[in-house]
Structures are given as C-alpha cells and as structure tokens.
Amino acid sequence: MEFGVGTIVEGKVTGITKFGAFVSLPEGKSGLVHISEIAYSYVNDVKDHLKEGQEVKVKVIGIDENGRINLSIKKAMDPPPRPAGHGGQGRPGGRPGGFNGGFRGKPAPAEPTTFEDRLKQFMASSDSKLSELRQAERRSSRRGGRK
C-alpha cells in the first residue's frame, strides 16, 4: 500500500507526547498526529483524547523530504455540525450580555469553537478579573494596606 497525501488508513497509537501521538501504520511505517490534528475542539492534553494501543483512523496530510508522515485524526472524520442559532453577531445563540448572560469568571456552558469566540471569552474573563483586582486594590488602600 502506498501512503500518499489524502490516504485514510487505520493505525494504532504507539506513543503519546505533549505535542501529539505517534501512530503505527501498515507495512511497518509510522507517523505523527500533531496535537492540533487530534480533534476539532481544543486539546489541552493528548492523553484526554488518546490512549496507547488505541486503534485510530488517520488521514495522511503530509510527507516531508525525510519521509516523515504527518497524520490527522480530525481530517479523517466529518467535521462537527456548526452550532445552531449562531446569530452572526458574535454571540452564540444570539444571547445578549455575553456567553452565559453576564460572564462572571465562570466557564461558559459550551466550549467556544472559533477563535473569535475564544477571544471574546478570554476578554470577558480578563475584564472581570481586572475589575475584581481594582476593587480589591481600592479596599486595601482605604485601610492603609499600601504605602
């Protein structure tokens, strides 16, 4: 079997690192699935998604000049459906006031799927934390805590 870019094959996870997973392929070959190619959602830890010995379907997405094979698990499957009700206003479900009706440092009910959604969540969280820090600073300065 020739491994060309675009080929989808079955393999077995043989090793897990912080940056991805090594997968053994037919004919004694192996390749790397980079952490960004494991799932459509954000992957913080590869071990949350894959285990050594697990059978996986992978797509060959590249072969470099040294013969190293780059693989993707997420491209070997259909993408998840886009969330319904995304109003195009930058707010999932068109809800006013942010991700969960006034984000106060609590995690959003669903993980943001786009960069813009993650950025907005980060900015809301950052604003909330800065506000809390300023309030704490004002309270401590009233008590003479800082000089």
PDB file of C-alpha atoms in Angstrom:
ATOM      1  CA  MET A   1       0.000   0.000   0.000  1.00  0.00           C
ATOM      2  CA  GLU A   2       1.397   3.374  -0.988  1.00  0.00           C
ATOM      3  CA  PHE A   3       0.927   6.191   1.526  1.00  0.00           C
ATOM      4  CA  GLY A   4       0.130   9.351  -0.362  1.00  0.00           C
ATOM      5  CA  VAL A   5      -1.260  12.626   0.907  1.00  0.00           C
ATOM      6  CA  GLY A   6      -5.003  12.229   1.332  1.00  0.00           C
ATOM      7  CA  THR A   7      -4.877   8.497   2.090  1.00  0.00           C
ATOM      8  CA  ILE A   8      -7.024   7.383   5.030  1.00  0.00           C
ATOM      9  CA  VAL A   9      -5.758   4.322   6.932  1.00  0.00           C
ATOM     10  CA  GLU A  10      -6.218   2.549  10.246  1.00  0.00           C
ATOM     11  CA  GLY A  11      -3.369   2.693  12.742  1.00  0.00           C
ATOM     12  CA  LYS A  12      -2.527   2.090  16.370  1.00  0.00           C
ATOM     13  CA  VAL A  13      -1.307   4.712  18.856  1.00  0.00           C
ATOM     14  CA  THR A  14       2.186   3.642  19.939  1.00  0.00           C
ATOM     15  CA  GLY A  15       3.330   6.680  21.885  1.00  0.00           C
ATOM     16  CA  ILE A  16       1.954   9.874  23.382  1.00  0.00           C
ATOM     17  CA  THR A  17       3.889  13.092  23.883  1.00  0.00           C
ATOM     18  CA  LYS A  18       2.881  16.587  24.970  1.00  0.00           C
ATOM     19  CA  PHE A  19       2.848  17.682  21.308  1.00  0.00           C
ATOM     20  CA  GLY A  20       0.993  14.748  19.750  1.00  0.00           C
ATOM     21  CA  ALA A  21       0.844  11.000  19.275  1.00  0.00           C
ATOM     22  CA  PHE A  22       2.823   8.502  17.235  1.00  0.00           C
ATOM     23  CA  VAL A  23       0.755   6.038  15.236  1.00  0.00           C
ATOM     24  CA  SER A  24       1.963   2.788  13.690  1.00  0.00           C
ATOM     25  CA  LEU A  25       0.672   2.259  10.177  1.00  0.00           C
ATOM     26  CA  PRO A  26       0.516  -0.785   7.884  1.00  0.00           C
ATOM     27  CA  GLU A  27       3.768  -2.023   6.310  1.00  0.00           C
ATOM     28  CA  GLY A  28       5.798  -1.119   9.422  1.00  0.00           C
ATOM     29  CA  LYS A  29       5.546   2.617   8.856  1.00  0.00           C
ATOM     30  CA  SER A  30       4.661   5.199  11.483  1.00  0.00           C
ATOM     31  CA  GLY A  31       3.601   8.811  11.587  1.00  0.00           C
ATOM     32  CA  LEU A  32       2.851  11.670  13.933  1.00  0.00           C
ATOM     33  CA  VAL A  33      -0.531  13.187  14.725  1.00  0.00           C
ATOM     34  CA  HIS A  34       0.210  16.711  15.966  1.00  0.00           C
ATOM     35  CA  ILE A  35      -1.881  17.872  18.952  1.00  0.00           C
ATOM     36  CA  SER A  36      -3.693  20.335  16.666  1.00  0.00           C
ATOM     37  CA  GLU A  37      -4.838  17.469  14.419  1.00  0.00           C
ATOM     38  CA  ILE A  38      -6.390  15.266  17.118  1.00  0.00           C
ATOM     39  CA  ALA A  39      -9.845  16.823  17.482  1.00  0.00           C
ATOM     40  CA  TYR A  40     -11.953  19.701  16.232  1.00  0.00           C
ATOM     41  CA  SER A  41     -12.181  21.000  19.800  1.00  0.00           C
ATOM     42  CA  TYR A  42      -9.245  22.448  21.767  1.00  0.00           C
ATOM     43  CA  VAL A  43      -6.877  19.731  23.009  1.00  0.00           C
ATOM     44  CA  ASN A  44      -5.023  20.679  26.166  1.00  0.00           C
ATOM     45  CA  ASP A  45      -3.678  17.202  26.947  1.00  0.00           C
ATOM     46  CA  VAL A  46      -3.301  14.470  24.338  1.00  0.00           C
ATOM     47  CA  LYS A  47      -3.975  11.822  26.999  1.00  0.00           C
ATOM     48  CA  ASP A  48      -7.518  13.170  27.423  1.00  0.00           C
ATOM     49  CA  HIS A  49      -8.267  12.059  23.844  1.00  0.00           C
ATOM     50  CA  LEU A  50      -5.977   9.118  23.071  1.00  0.00           C
ATOM     51  CA  LYS A  51      -4.536   6.071  24.837  1.00  0.00           C
ATOM     52  CA  GLU A  52      -1.573   3.909  23.838  1.00  0.00           C
ATOM     53  CA  GLY A  53      -2.774   0.855  21.931  1.00  0.00           C
ATOM     54  CA  GLN A  54      -5.930   2.610  20.725  1.00  0.00           C
ATOM     55  CA  GLU A  55      -6.945   1.954  17.118  1.00  0.00           C
ATOM     56  CA  VAL A  56      -7.483   5.189  15.183  1.00  0.00           C
ATOM     57  CA  LYS A  57      -8.440   6.195  11.665  1.00  0.00           C
ATOM     58  CA  VAL A  58      -5.964   8.752  10.302  1.00  0.00           C
ATOM     59  CA  LYS A  59      -5.516  10.769   7.146  1.00  0.00           C
ATOM     60  CA  VAL A  60      -2.064  11.392   5.658  1.00  0.00           C
ATOM     61  CA  ILE A  61      -1.760  15.172   5.433  1.00  0.00           C
ATOM     62  CA  GLY A  62       1.891  15.411   4.553  1.00  0.00           C
ATOM     63  CA  ILE A  63       5.144  13.582   3.904  1.00  0.00           C
ATOM     64  CA  ASP A  64       8.320  15.592   4.248  1.00  0.00           C
ATOM     65  CA  GLU A  65      11.583  15.194   2.338  1.00  0.00           C
ATOM     66  CA  ASN A  66      12.920  12.853   5.055  1.00  0.00           C
ATOM     67  CA  GLY A  67       9.934  10.516   4.638  1.00  0.00           C
ATOM     68  CA  ARG A  68       8.255  11.500   7.904  1.00  0.00           C
ATOM     69  CA  ILE A  69       4.499  11.075   7.710  1.00  0.00           C
ATOM     70  CA  ASN A  70       2.218  13.750   9.169  1.00  0.00           C
ATOM     71  CA  LEU A  71      -1.226  12.489  10.127  1.00  0.00           C
ATOM     72  CA  SER A  72      -4.592  13.909  11.149  1.00  0.00           C
ATOM     73  CA  ILE A  73      -7.355  12.209  13.099  1.00  0.00           C
ATOM     74  CA  LYS A  74      -9.822  15.077  12.784  1.00  0.00           C
ATOM     75  CA  LYS A  75      -9.483  15.273   8.989  1.00  0.00           C
ATOM     76  CA  ALA A  76     -10.249  11.548   8.747  1.00  0.00           C
ATOM     77  CA  MET A  77     -13.761  12.216  10.106  1.00  0.00           C
ATOM     78  CA  ASP A  78     -16.581  14.562   9.234  1.00  0.00           C
ATOM     79  CA  PRO A  79     -16.456  17.970  10.939  1.00  0.00           C
ATOM     80  CA  PRO A  80     -18.987  18.521  13.728  1.00  0.00           C
ATOM     81  CA  PRO A  81     -22.111  20.473  12.796  1.00  0.00           C
ATOM     82  CA  ARG A  82     -21.965  24.209  13.416  1.00  0.00           C
ATOM     83  CA  PRO A  83     -23.928  25.306  16.486  1.00  0.00           C
ATOM     84  CA  ALA A  84     -27.497  26.256  15.663  1.00  0.00           C
ATOM     85  CA  GLY A  85     -28.615  29.781  16.364  1.00  0.00           C
ATOM     86  CA  HIS A  86     -25.233  31.429  15.886  1.00  0.00           C
ATOM     87  CA  GLY A  87     -26.697  34.849  15.179  1.00  0.00           C
ATOM     88  CA  GLY A  88     -23.689  36.232  13.337  1.00  0.00           C
ATOM     89  CA  GLN A  89     -23.442  38.943  15.993  1.00  0.00           C
ATOM     90  CA  GLY A  90     -20.503  37.211  17.647  1.00  0.00           C
ATOM     91  CA  ARG A  91     -22.670  35.772  20.384  1.00  0.00           C
ATOM     92  CA  PRO A  92     -23.599  32.092  20.345  1.00  0.00           C
ATOM     93  CA  GLY A  93     -27.354  31.691  20.293  1.00  0.00           C
ATOM     94  CA  GLY A  94     -27.764  35.451  19.985  1.00  0.00           C
ATOM     95  CA  ARG A  95     -27.904  35.824  23.786  1.00  0.00           C
ATOM     96  CA  PRO A  96     -27.282  39.374  24.970  1.00  0.00           C
ATOM     97  CA  GLY A  97     -24.657  40.063  27.591  1.00  0.00           C
ATOM     98  CA  GLY A  98     -22.035  37.541  26.597  1.00  0.00           C
ATOM     99  CA  PHE A  99     -21.650  33.805  26.710  1.00  0.00           C
ATOM    100  CA  ASN A 100     -23.785  32.983  29.698  1.00  0.00           C
ATOM    101  CA  GLY A 101     -25.857  36.081  30.300  1.00  0.00           C
ATOM    102  CA  GLY A 102     -23.195  38.145  32.054  1.00  0.00           C
ATOM    103  CA  PHE A 103     -19.968  36.210  32.231  1.00  0.00           C
ATOM    104  CA  ARG A 104     -18.543  36.424  35.755  1.00  0.00           C
ATOM    105  CA  GLY A 105     -15.470  34.227  35.588  1.00  0.00           C
ATOM    106  CA  LYS A 106     -17.492  31.021  35.405  1.00  0.00           C
ATOM    107  CA  PRO A 107     -16.804  28.705  32.485  1.00  0.00           C
ATOM    108  CA  ALA A 108     -19.132  29.063  29.525  1.00  0.00           C
ATOM    109  CA  PRO A 109     -21.720  26.307  29.190  1.00  0.00           C
ATOM    110  CA  ALA A 110     -20.249  25.105  25.897  1.00  0.00           C
ATOM    111  CA  GLU A 111     -16.645  25.317  24.771  1.00  0.00           C
ATOM    112  CA  PRO A 112     -16.165  28.080  22.177  1.00  0.00           C
ATOM    113  CA  THR A 113     -15.489  26.635  18.761  1.00  0.00           C
ATOM    114  CA  THR A 114     -13.991  29.528  16.837  1.00  0.00           C
ATOM    115  CA  PHE A 115     -11.015  31.710  17.528  1.00  0.00           C
ATOM    116  CA  GLU A 116     -13.276  34.753  17.759  1.00  0.00           C
ATOM    117  CA  ASP A 117     -15.468  33.043  20.368  1.00  0.00           C
ATOM    118  CA  ARG A 118     -12.429  32.022  22.433  1.00  0.00           C
ATOM    119  CA  LEU A 119     -11.010  35.545  22.174  1.00  0.00           C
ATOM    120  CA  LYS A 120     -14.282  37.080  23.348  1.00  0.00           C
ATOM    121  CA  GLN A 121     -14.443  34.629  26.247  1.00  0.00           C
ATOM    122  CA  PHE A 122     -10.867  35.476  27.215  1.00  0.00           C
ATOM    123  CA  MET A 123     -11.527  39.219  27.013  1.00  0.00           C
ATOM    124  CA  ALA A 124     -14.664  38.909  29.163  1.00  0.00           C
ATOM    125  CA  SER A 125     -12.773  36.863  31.735  1.00  0.00           C
ATOM    126  CA  SER A 126      -9.852  39.278  31.683  1.00  0.00           C
ATOM    127  CA  ASP A 127     -12.124  42.308  32.153  1.00  0.00           C
ATOM    128  CA  SER A 128     -13.852  40.607  35.061  1.00  0.00           C
ATOM    129  CA  LYS A 129     -10.552  39.747  36.755  1.00  0.00           C
ATOM    130  CA  LEU A 130      -9.178  43.267  36.259  1.00  0.00           C
ATOM    131  CA  SER A 131     -12.337  44.724  37.756  1.00  0.00           C
ATOM    132  CA  GLU A 132     -12.039  42.446  40.797  1.00  0.00           C
ATOM    133  CA  LEU A 133      -8.358  43.383  41.228  1.00  0.00           C
ATOM    134  CA  ARG A 134      -9.150  47.105  41.066  1.00  0.00           C
ATOM    135  CA  GLN A 135     -11.902  46.740  43.664  1.00  0.00           C
ATOM    136  CA  ALA A 136      -9.585  44.816  45.974  1.00  0.00           C
ATOM    137  CA  GLU A 137      -6.883  47.456  45.485  1.00  0.00           C
ATOM    138  CA  ARG A 138      -9.335  50.242  46.395  1.00  0.00           C
ATOM    139  CA  ARG A 139     -10.434  48.377  49.515  1.00  0.00           C
ATOM    140  CA  SER A 140      -6.871  47.785  50.683  1.00  0.00           C
ATOM    141  CA  SER A 141      -5.838  51.421  50.019  1.00  0.00           C
ATOM    142  CA  ARG A 142      -8.769  52.631  52.167  1.00  0.00           C
ATOM    143  CA  ARG A 143      -7.497  50.507  55.046  1.00  0.00           C
ATOM    144  CA  GLY A 144      -3.970  51.813  54.637  1.00  0.00           C
ATOM    145  CA  GLY A 145      -2.721  48.475  53.303  1.00  0.00           C
ATOM    146  CA  ARG A 146      -0.372  50.034  50.745  1.00  0.00           C
ATOM    147  CA  LYS A 147       2.098  52.809  51.308  1.00  0.00           C
TER     148      LYS A 147
END
